Amino acid sequence: MVDQLTPVLTKRWLSPRSWTLKTYEQLEGYTALRKALKAHPDQLIQQCKDSGLRGRGGAGFPTGLKWGFIPQNDGKPHYLVINADEGEPGTCKDIPLMMADPHSLIEGIIITSYAIRANFAAIYVRGEVLHCIRRLNNAVREAYAAGYLGKDILGSGFDLDVVVHAGAGAYICGEETALLDSLEGKRGQPRLKPPFPATAGLYASPTVVNNVETIASVPYIVNGGADWFRAMGRERSPGPKIYSLSGHVERPGQYEAPMGTTLRTLLDMAGGMKDGIPLKFWTPGGSSTPLFTAEHLDVPLDFEGAAEAGSMLGTTALQIFNETVSVPWAVMKWTEFYKHESCGKCTPCREGTYWLVQILQRMNRHEGTPADIETLLDICDNILGRSFCALGDGAVSPITSGIKYFKDEFLALCDRNSKVLAGASA
Amino acid sequence: MTQTQEPTGVFDQDTVARAQAIIARYPQPRSALLPMLHLVQSVEGYVSQAGIAFCAGQLDLAHAEVSAVATFYTMYKRRPCGEHLVSICTNTLCAALGGDAIYAAVREHLGSDGKPLGHEETAGEPGAPGSITLEHAECLAACDLGPVLQVNYEFFDNQTPEKALELVKALQAGEKPHPTRGAPLTDFRQAELQLAGFFEGRDADLDGPSAAPETVRGAAVAADRGWTAPTMPENAEFPALPEKK
Ligand SMILES: Cc1cc2nc3c(=O)[nH]c(=O)nc-3n(C[C@H](O)[C@H](O)[C@H](O)COP(=O)(O)O)c2cc1C
Ligand code: SF4
Ligand code: FES
């Protein structure tokens, strides 16, 4: 039996000055790199495939497969771009990882770049996290000084430059093709796919875009092997995962556990619901993943488990709300977010989110009618699957799932005389 | 390339040198635009027309191309900012825990003539000591520490209206309270210089705390109960080289 918590990515976080090269090297840091540089790049790609590692940025795409899509001997430069834009509401795992243990990401970047034959990598970090950017910059400087970056890394003949790139406040830049446009110095708007980044990514060259947690997992897979990684989690969703618990729980925070852990188990470790007030609704993986309720406490939180129960694993950002919070209010707040962050490129999302906000605000002022609920669902139907990128799909998740589980609360808002929760009580 | 290497107006020789250093980081020059706009804000406290012209000149772009980018991103401010930028998270989770109340209290306090301060408005003369630009922010990736706010992008965690008011009053009085996570406060412009990638002589900032109890909670519970990941094998082997198809 594997333990309930399996600190791998988080295991150094308690060490003093964990962000320094010195601490990192004392705790096995850069041992995986030395090992990897002696292997053939294709062996690393195969090992990543064997491990079953799936992207931690939300969609769960198999990482080794993605690396394998990069054409070889095509004469073009290859790039690795790290998605550190962490902006999905509820998601708060990558930023603490990069603050506490930036070298684990950098070691993963070097190994991955070697595997996909890239000589330039960029870490695209959202701009609002200065301390994180500061620590990353320092880690990159330390890695250059120690010969882990730059020319002829550790005498292997492999060269790599890494740049830390601060974004400027736009959630849509987390979408991988918008991120690439933004990194090219443009407005961050999604590109038409295909072509996929693997063939035409950064500067129209083959590019891998991976999440921070995904790439930080790589050195452990190199050191432990695919079977070790698979000893945690479930068959199709292996490995450890950082679950972020926030909201009305006694001890919110970051809990790294095997994939497939349930909210019941996590809540137990987090001391249960705050002040014992019962759970009402929660997001399994950020606000773009359909809401769950107390009925879903035993859903295994991995890619398959969350999907079978009607939601998505997303970023394992568990935002937990108790009975004092109004669902239509929470849904309105999230919808205001999507409206603000819609990049405006396509009509369903740009116009749709605008009208959704108008209706939800009116309903929350107790000026709605039952027909509004139908209108909301109708607009959602026109956004879902008809938008240019997944932001549009995400925007309708809170609304459709909110109405699915809590329709009475929306109906109650249409009756001026009914007593309903207005907004949230702090 | 017709890059302007000459200082222009408020953008002195040092700024030009920095702009060139940014360009040198990337395989293609235009990638330098976002950091360069942060650099411009470090000089002027916002992106002015002169700032747009400066970037356009450095990168050989049309003014309209730079404008289109500058207006897309919320961190580029179109009006001069205060000494400090205070950003309060009012996304759903923080709001439910008190973020809306914090924002309301701070707006009220910084307002004048009975009118609360609005989003991206400034209390005081922009740039003058104690001046504050206020904004409500989207999720700041710190929900486990919510409700949170930031001053010049450094984190103040687990806030209440009372704590936030005390903080804002201290900033107005010229004090610089230490963030919960982050480096000692300087001002908005200095933060923007760092976002452009210039950290000269600020090594001590690295020691600013980053791990709140929340951050390390799982790790601490595991340490307490003796829970670990499975032990790694002594010498995990790589798979054989896949056959070439
Ligand atoms: C609107 C939107 C925002 C996204 N934000 C992020 C993000 O902040 N970080 C991230 O890693 N992936 C984000 N993604 C997912 C990326 O598009 C992409 O799938 C991911 O970076 C791939 O990395 P992975 O395979 O390692 O998960 C977002 C997607 C969408 C549609
Ligand atoms: S779905 Fe929204 S964010 Fe995505 S391209 Fe369309 S307008 Fe932009
Ligand atoms: S909701 Fe405020 S930090 Fe996430």
PDB file of C-alpha atoms in Angstrom, chain A residues 217-387:
ATOM      1  CA  SER A 217       8.200  15.668 -12.433  1.00  0.00           C
ATOM      2  CA  VAL A 218      10.741  14.668 -15.068  1.00  0.00           C
ATOM      3  CA  PRO A 219      13.922  14.440 -12.930  1.00  0.00           C
ATOM      4  CA  TYR A 220      12.146  12.074 -10.529  1.00  0.00           C
ATOM      5  CA  ILE A 221      11.050   9.830 -13.372  1.00  0.00           C
ATOM      6  CA  VAL A 222      14.635   9.720 -14.659  1.00  0.00           C
ATOM      7  CA  ASN A 223      15.972   8.811 -11.210  1.00  0.00           C
ATOM      8  CA  GLY A 224      13.178   6.486 -10.116  1.00  0.00           C
ATOM      9  CA  GLY A 225      12.167   4.975 -13.436  1.00  0.00           C
ATOM     10  CA  ALA A 226       8.764   4.484 -14.998  1.00  0.00           C
ATOM     11  CA  ASP A 227       7.725   1.650 -12.668  1.00  0.00           C
ATOM     12  CA  TRP A 228       8.479   3.662  -9.567  1.00  0.00           C
ATOM     13  CA  PHE A 229       6.337   6.517 -10.898  1.00  0.00           C
ATOM     14  CA  ARG A 230       3.536   4.092 -11.713  1.00  0.00           C
ATOM     15  CA  ALA A 231       3.566   2.717  -8.175  1.00  0.00           C
ATOM     16  CA  MET A 232       1.630   5.866  -7.283  1.00  0.00           C
ATOM     17  CA  GLY A 233      -1.768   6.749  -8.678  1.00  0.00           C
ATOM     18  CA  ARG A 234      -3.893   4.726 -11.042  1.00  0.00           C
ATOM     19  CA  GLU A 235      -3.293   2.811 -14.253  1.00  0.00           C
ATOM     20  CA  ARG A 236      -4.235   5.571 -16.691  1.00  0.00           C
ATOM     21  CA  SER A 237      -3.420   8.476 -14.372  1.00  0.00           C
ATOM     22  CA  PRO A 238      -0.196   7.523 -12.644  1.00  0.00           C
ATOM     23  CA  GLY A 239       2.076   9.474 -10.343  1.00  0.00           C
ATOM     24  CA  PRO A 240       1.833  11.912  -7.488  1.00  0.00           C
ATOM     25  CA  LYS A 241      -0.160  15.150  -7.833  1.00  0.00           C
ATOM     26  CA  ILE A 242      -0.279  18.378  -5.890  1.00  0.00           C
ATOM     27  CA  TYR A 243      -3.856  18.916  -4.700  1.00  0.00           C
ATOM     28  CA  SER A 244      -4.556  22.520  -3.683  1.00  0.00           C
ATOM     29  CA  LEU A 245      -7.252  22.878  -1.039  1.00  0.00           C
ATOM     30  CA  SER A 246      -8.719  26.316  -0.549  1.00  0.00           C
ATOM     31  CA  GLY A 247     -11.793  27.912   0.929  1.00  0.00           C
ATOM     32  CA  HIS A 248     -13.908  26.718   3.821  1.00  0.00           C
ATOM     33  CA  VAL A 249     -11.607  24.038   5.195  1.00  0.00           C
ATOM     34  CA  GLU A 250      -9.804  24.100   8.522  1.00  0.00           C
ATOM     35  CA  ARG A 251      -6.303  23.775   7.080  1.00  0.00           C
ATOM     36  CA  PRO A 252      -6.152  24.873   3.451  1.00  0.00           C
ATOM     37  CA  GLY A 253      -2.908  24.266   1.605  1.00  0.00           C
ATOM     38  CA  GLN A 254      -0.940  22.095  -0.780  1.00  0.00           C
ATOM     39  CA  TYR A 255      -1.213  18.325  -0.325  1.00  0.00           C
ATOM     40  CA  GLU A 256       0.753  16.023  -2.613  1.00  0.00           C
ATOM     41  CA  ALA A 257      -0.947  12.641  -2.895  1.00  0.00           C
ATOM     42  CA  PRO A 258      -1.218   9.805  -5.398  1.00  0.00           C
ATOM     43  CA  MET A 259      -3.545  10.479  -8.333  1.00  0.00           C
ATOM     44  CA  GLY A 260      -7.018   9.226  -7.612  1.00  0.00           C
ATOM     45  CA  THR A 261      -7.152  10.456  -3.996  1.00  0.00           C
ATOM     46  CA  THR A 262     -10.664  11.527  -2.983  1.00  0.00           C
ATOM     47  CA  LEU A 263     -11.813  14.786  -1.470  1.00  0.00           C
ATOM     48  CA  ARG A 264     -12.956  12.805   1.581  1.00  0.00           C
ATOM     49  CA  THR A 265      -9.386  11.689   2.248  1.00  0.00           C
ATOM     50  CA  LEU A 266      -7.948  15.124   1.535  1.00  0.00           C
ATOM     51  CA  LEU A 267     -10.514  16.856   3.747  1.00  0.00           C
ATOM     52  CA  ASP A 268      -9.661  14.480   6.523  1.00  0.00           C
ATOM     53  CA  MET A 269      -6.020  15.536   6.334  1.00  0.00           C
ATOM     54  CA  ALA A 270      -7.004  19.180   6.118  1.00  0.00           C
ATOM     55  CA  GLY A 271      -8.936  19.001   9.383  1.00  0.00           C
ATOM     56  CA  GLY A 272     -12.385  18.873   7.807  1.00  0.00           C
ATOM     57  CA  MET A 273     -14.757  21.685   6.954  1.00  0.00           C
ATOM     58  CA  LYS A 274     -14.106  25.012   8.639  1.00  0.00           C
ATOM     59  CA  ASP A 275     -16.023  25.354  11.904  1.00  0.00           C
ATOM     60  CA  GLY A 276     -17.885  22.171  10.989  1.00  0.00           C
ATOM     61  CA  ILE A 277     -20.210  24.018   8.571  1.00  0.00           C
ATOM     62  CA  PRO A 278     -21.245  21.458   5.930  1.00  0.00           C
ATOM     63  CA  LEU A 279     -19.843  21.316   2.415  1.00  0.00           C
ATOM     64  CA  LYS A 280     -22.089  22.628  -0.341  1.00  0.00           C
ATOM     65  CA  PHE A 281     -20.128  22.740  -3.596  1.00  0.00           C
ATOM     66  CA  TRP A 282     -16.565  22.522  -4.860  1.00  0.00           C
ATOM     67  CA  THR A 283     -14.494  22.595  -7.999  1.00  0.00           C
ATOM     68  CA  PRO A 284     -12.276  19.575  -8.655  1.00  0.00           C
ATOM     69  CA  GLY A 285      -9.826  21.465 -10.861  1.00  0.00           C
ATOM     70  CA  GLY A 286     -10.450  25.183 -11.031  1.00  0.00           C
ATOM     71  CA  SER A 287     -13.491  27.192 -12.047  1.00  0.00           C
ATOM     72  CA  SER A 288     -13.509  25.828 -15.609  1.00  0.00           C
ATOM     73  CA  THR A 289     -14.301  22.334 -14.333  1.00  0.00           C
ATOM     74  CA  PRO A 290     -17.987  21.630 -13.613  1.00  0.00           C
ATOM     75  CA  LEU A 291     -18.939  21.910  -9.941  1.00  0.00           C
ATOM     76  CA  PHE A 292     -19.223  18.938  -7.640  1.00  0.00           C
ATOM     77  CA  THR A 293     -21.316  18.668  -4.476  1.00  0.00           C
ATOM     78  CA  ALA A 294     -21.229  16.652  -1.241  1.00  0.00           C
ATOM     79  CA  GLU A 295     -22.403  13.671  -3.315  1.00  0.00           C
ATOM     80  CA  HIS A 296     -18.984  13.573  -4.938  1.00  0.00           C
ATOM     81  CA  LEU A 297     -16.795  13.208  -1.863  1.00  0.00           C
ATOM     82  CA  ASP A 298     -15.705   9.725  -2.910  1.00  0.00           C
ATOM     83  CA  VAL A 299     -14.951  10.402  -6.558  1.00  0.00           C
ATOM     84  CA  PRO A 300     -11.365   9.341  -7.288  1.00  0.00           C
ATOM     85  CA  LEU A 301      -9.666  12.538  -8.352  1.00  0.00           C
ATOM     86  CA  ASP A 302      -7.795  11.491 -11.446  1.00  0.00           C
ATOM     87  CA  PHE A 303      -8.485  12.149 -15.129  1.00  0.00           C
ATOM     88  CA  GLU A 304     -10.902   9.232 -15.563  1.00  0.00           C
ATOM     89  CA  GLY A 305     -12.585   9.457 -12.164  1.00  0.00           C
ATOM     90  CA  ALA A 306     -13.449  13.141 -12.456  1.00  0.00           C
ATOM     91  CA  ALA A 307     -14.683  12.721 -16.046  1.00  0.00           C
ATOM     92  CA  GLU A 308     -16.879   9.727 -15.220  1.00  0.00           C
ATOM     93  CA  ALA A 309     -18.532  11.776 -12.481  1.00  0.00           C
ATOM     94  CA  GLY A 310     -19.334  14.543 -14.964  1.00  0.00           C
ATOM     95  CA  SER A 311     -16.511  16.985 -14.424  1.00  0.00           C
ATOM     96  CA  MET A 312     -12.801  17.224 -15.204  1.00  0.00           C
ATOM     97  CA  LEU A 313      -9.641  16.874 -13.178  1.00  0.00           C
ATOM     98  CA  GLY A 314      -8.293  20.180 -14.515  1.00  0.00           C
ATOM     99  CA  THR A 315      -5.558  21.504 -12.261  1.00  0.00           C
ATOM    100  CA  THR A 316      -6.644  19.728  -9.029  1.00  0.00           C
ATOM    101  CA  ALA A 317      -7.548  23.117  -7.610  1.00  0.00           C
ATOM    102  CA  LEU A 318     -10.140  22.177  -5.011  1.00  0.00           C
ATOM    103  CA  GLN A 319     -12.036  25.311  -4.103  1.00  0.00           C
ATOM    104  CA  ILE A 320     -14.370  24.371  -1.301  1.00  0.00           C
ATOM    105  CA  PHE A 321     -17.495  26.302  -0.369  1.00  0.00           C
ATOM    106  CA  ASN A 322     -19.797  25.709   2.572  1.00  0.00           C
ATOM    107  CA  GLU A 323     -23.525  26.173   3.002  1.00  0.00           C
ATOM    108  CA  THR A 324     -23.269  29.914   3.621  1.00  0.00           C
ATOM    109  CA  VAL A 325     -22.329  30.634  -0.003  1.00  0.00           C
ATOM    110  CA  SER A 326     -24.931  31.321  -2.673  1.00  0.00           C
ATOM    111  CA  VAL A 327     -24.362  29.289  -5.837  1.00  0.00           C
ATOM    112  CA  PRO A 328     -25.840  31.904  -8.235  1.00  0.00           C
ATOM    113  CA  TRP A 329     -23.586  34.505  -6.645  1.00  0.00           C
ATOM    114  CA  ALA A 330     -20.464  32.350  -7.041  1.00  0.00           C
ATOM    115  CA  VAL A 331     -21.470  31.575 -10.612  1.00  0.00           C
ATOM    116  CA  MET A 332     -21.919  35.291 -11.322  1.00  0.00           C
ATOM    117  CA  LYS A 333     -18.473  36.084  -9.914  1.00  0.00           C
ATOM    118  CA  TRP A 334     -16.807  33.415 -12.049  1.00  0.00           C
ATOM    119  CA  THR A 335     -18.690  34.563 -15.121  1.00  0.00           C
ATOM    120  CA  GLU A 336     -17.503  38.128 -14.542  1.00  0.00           C
ATOM    121  CA  PHE A 337     -13.992  36.682 -14.583  1.00  0.00           C
ATOM    122  CA  TYR A 338     -14.483  34.936 -17.933  1.00  0.00           C
ATOM    123  CA  LYS A 339     -16.029  38.037 -19.440  1.00  0.00           C
ATOM    124  CA  HIS A 340     -13.050  40.098 -18.319  1.00  0.00           C
ATOM    125  CA  GLU A 341     -10.560  37.542 -19.617  1.00  0.00           C
ATOM    126  CA  SER A 342     -12.254  36.724 -22.934  1.00  0.00           C
ATOM    127  CA  CYS A 343      -9.711  37.760 -25.531  1.00  0.00           C
ATOM    128  CA  GLY A 344     -12.422  38.943 -27.914  1.00  0.00           C
ATOM    129  CA  LYS A 345     -11.283  36.926 -30.908  1.00  0.00           C
ATOM    130  CA  CYS A 346     -14.488  34.929 -31.416  1.00  0.00           C
ATOM    131  CA  THR A 347     -18.112  35.997 -31.186  1.00  0.00           C
ATOM    132  CA  PRO A 348     -19.710  33.247 -29.064  1.00  0.00           C
ATOM    133  CA  CYS A 349     -17.315  33.833 -26.176  1.00  0.00           C
ATOM    134  CA  ARG A 350     -16.936  37.616 -26.477  1.00  0.00           C
ATOM    135  CA  GLU A 351     -20.660  38.361 -26.788  1.00  0.00           C
ATOM    136  CA  GLY A 352     -21.876  35.344 -24.851  1.00  0.00           C
ATOM    137  CA  THR A 353     -19.930  36.050 -21.686  1.00  0.00           C
ATOM    138  CA  TYR A 354     -21.135  39.662 -21.827  1.00  0.00           C
ATOM    139  CA  TRP A 355     -24.798  38.619 -21.881  1.00  0.00           C
ATOM    140  CA  LEU A 356     -24.298  35.900 -19.292  1.00  0.00           C
ATOM    141  CA  VAL A 357     -22.917  38.479 -16.878  1.00  0.00           C
ATOM    142  CA  GLN A 358     -25.807  40.857 -17.536  1.00  0.00           C
ATOM    143  CA  ILE A 359     -28.362  38.169 -16.777  1.00  0.00           C
ATOM    144  CA  LEU A 360     -26.589  36.770 -13.744  1.00  0.00           C
ATOM    145  CA  GLN A 361     -26.130  40.228 -12.250  1.00  0.00           C
ATOM    146  CA  ARG A 362     -29.812  40.954 -12.742  1.00  0.00           C
ATOM    147  CA  MET A 363     -30.808  37.658 -11.171  1.00  0.00           C
ATOM    148  CA  ASN A 364     -28.551  38.311  -8.221  1.00  0.00           C
ATOM    149  CA  ARG A 365     -30.322  41.660  -7.748  1.00  0.00           C
ATOM    150  CA  HIS A 366     -33.546  39.628  -7.452  1.00  0.00           C
ATOM    151  CA  GLU A 367     -34.802  41.029 -10.726  1.00  0.00           C
ATOM    152  CA  GLY A 368     -34.732  37.793 -12.683  1.00  0.00           C
ATOM    153  CA  THR A 369     -37.464  35.620 -14.081  1.00  0.00           C
ATOM    154  CA  PRO A 370     -37.574  31.841 -14.535  1.00  0.00           C
ATOM    155  CA  ALA A 371     -37.151  32.463 -18.274  1.00  0.00           C
ATOM    156  CA  ASP A 372     -33.671  33.789 -17.465  1.00  0.00           C
ATOM    157  CA  ILE A 373     -32.579  30.313 -16.504  1.00  0.00           C
ATOM    158  CA  GLU A 374     -33.585  29.040 -19.942  1.00  0.00           C
ATOM    159  CA  THR A 375     -31.817  31.974 -21.575  1.00  0.00           C
ATOM    160  CA  LEU A 376     -28.658  31.263 -19.605  1.00  0.00           C
ATOM    161  CA  LEU A 377     -28.659  27.630 -20.683  1.00  0.00           C
ATOM    162  CA  ASP A 378     -29.398  28.624 -24.249  1.00  0.00           C
ATOM    163  CA  ILE A 379     -26.456  31.024 -24.375  1.00  0.00           C
ATOM    164  CA  CYS A 380     -24.217  28.380 -22.777  1.00  0.00           C
ATOM    165  CA  ASP A 381     -25.280  25.976 -25.479  1.00  0.00           C
ATOM    166  CA  ASN A 382     -24.225  28.511 -28.090  1.00  0.00           C
ATOM    167  CA  ILE A 383     -20.802  28.962 -26.500  1.00  0.00           C
ATOM    168  CA  LEU A 384     -19.931  25.368 -25.658  1.00  0.00           C
ATOM    169  CA  GLY A 385     -18.148  23.700 -28.543  1.00  0.00           C
ATOM    170  CA  ARG A 386     -18.616  26.750 -30.744  1.00  0.00           C
ATOM    171  CA  SER A 387     -15.854  28.915 -29.365  1.00  0.00           C
TER     172      SER A 387
END
